[in-house]
C-alpha angles and dihedrals in degrees: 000000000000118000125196089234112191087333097314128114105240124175114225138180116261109291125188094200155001091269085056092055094040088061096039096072087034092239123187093252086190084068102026124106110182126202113199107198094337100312115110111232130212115223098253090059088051086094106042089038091098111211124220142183116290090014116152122236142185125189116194120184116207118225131179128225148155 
């Protein structure tokens, strides 16, 4: 499957979800916000949010600072 990642094209295996994916690129889910086709998803939803081919994400990572 092929996902639209921070605005690059990246083939992927076959995921059945945003969790999948998540867990895929081994990815710190404690600092990590998700959008799914530009809808932000809260962490809960990642399971039941179902990928397919040509879906746009976007991975943020939260990092504090001063």
């Amino acid at each position: 499957m092929t996902l639209q990642i921070n605005g690059e094209a990246r083939d992927l295996p076959e995921l059945a979800n945003v969790a999948e994916l998540v867990k895929e690129l081994a990815l710190p889910v404690a600092t990590l916000l998700v959008e799914h086709n530009r809808i932000a998803l809260r962490r809960e939803e990642w399971a039941a949010t179902p990928l397919k081919d040509g879906d746009r994400i976007e991975l943020l990572r939260i990092a504090a600072g001063g």
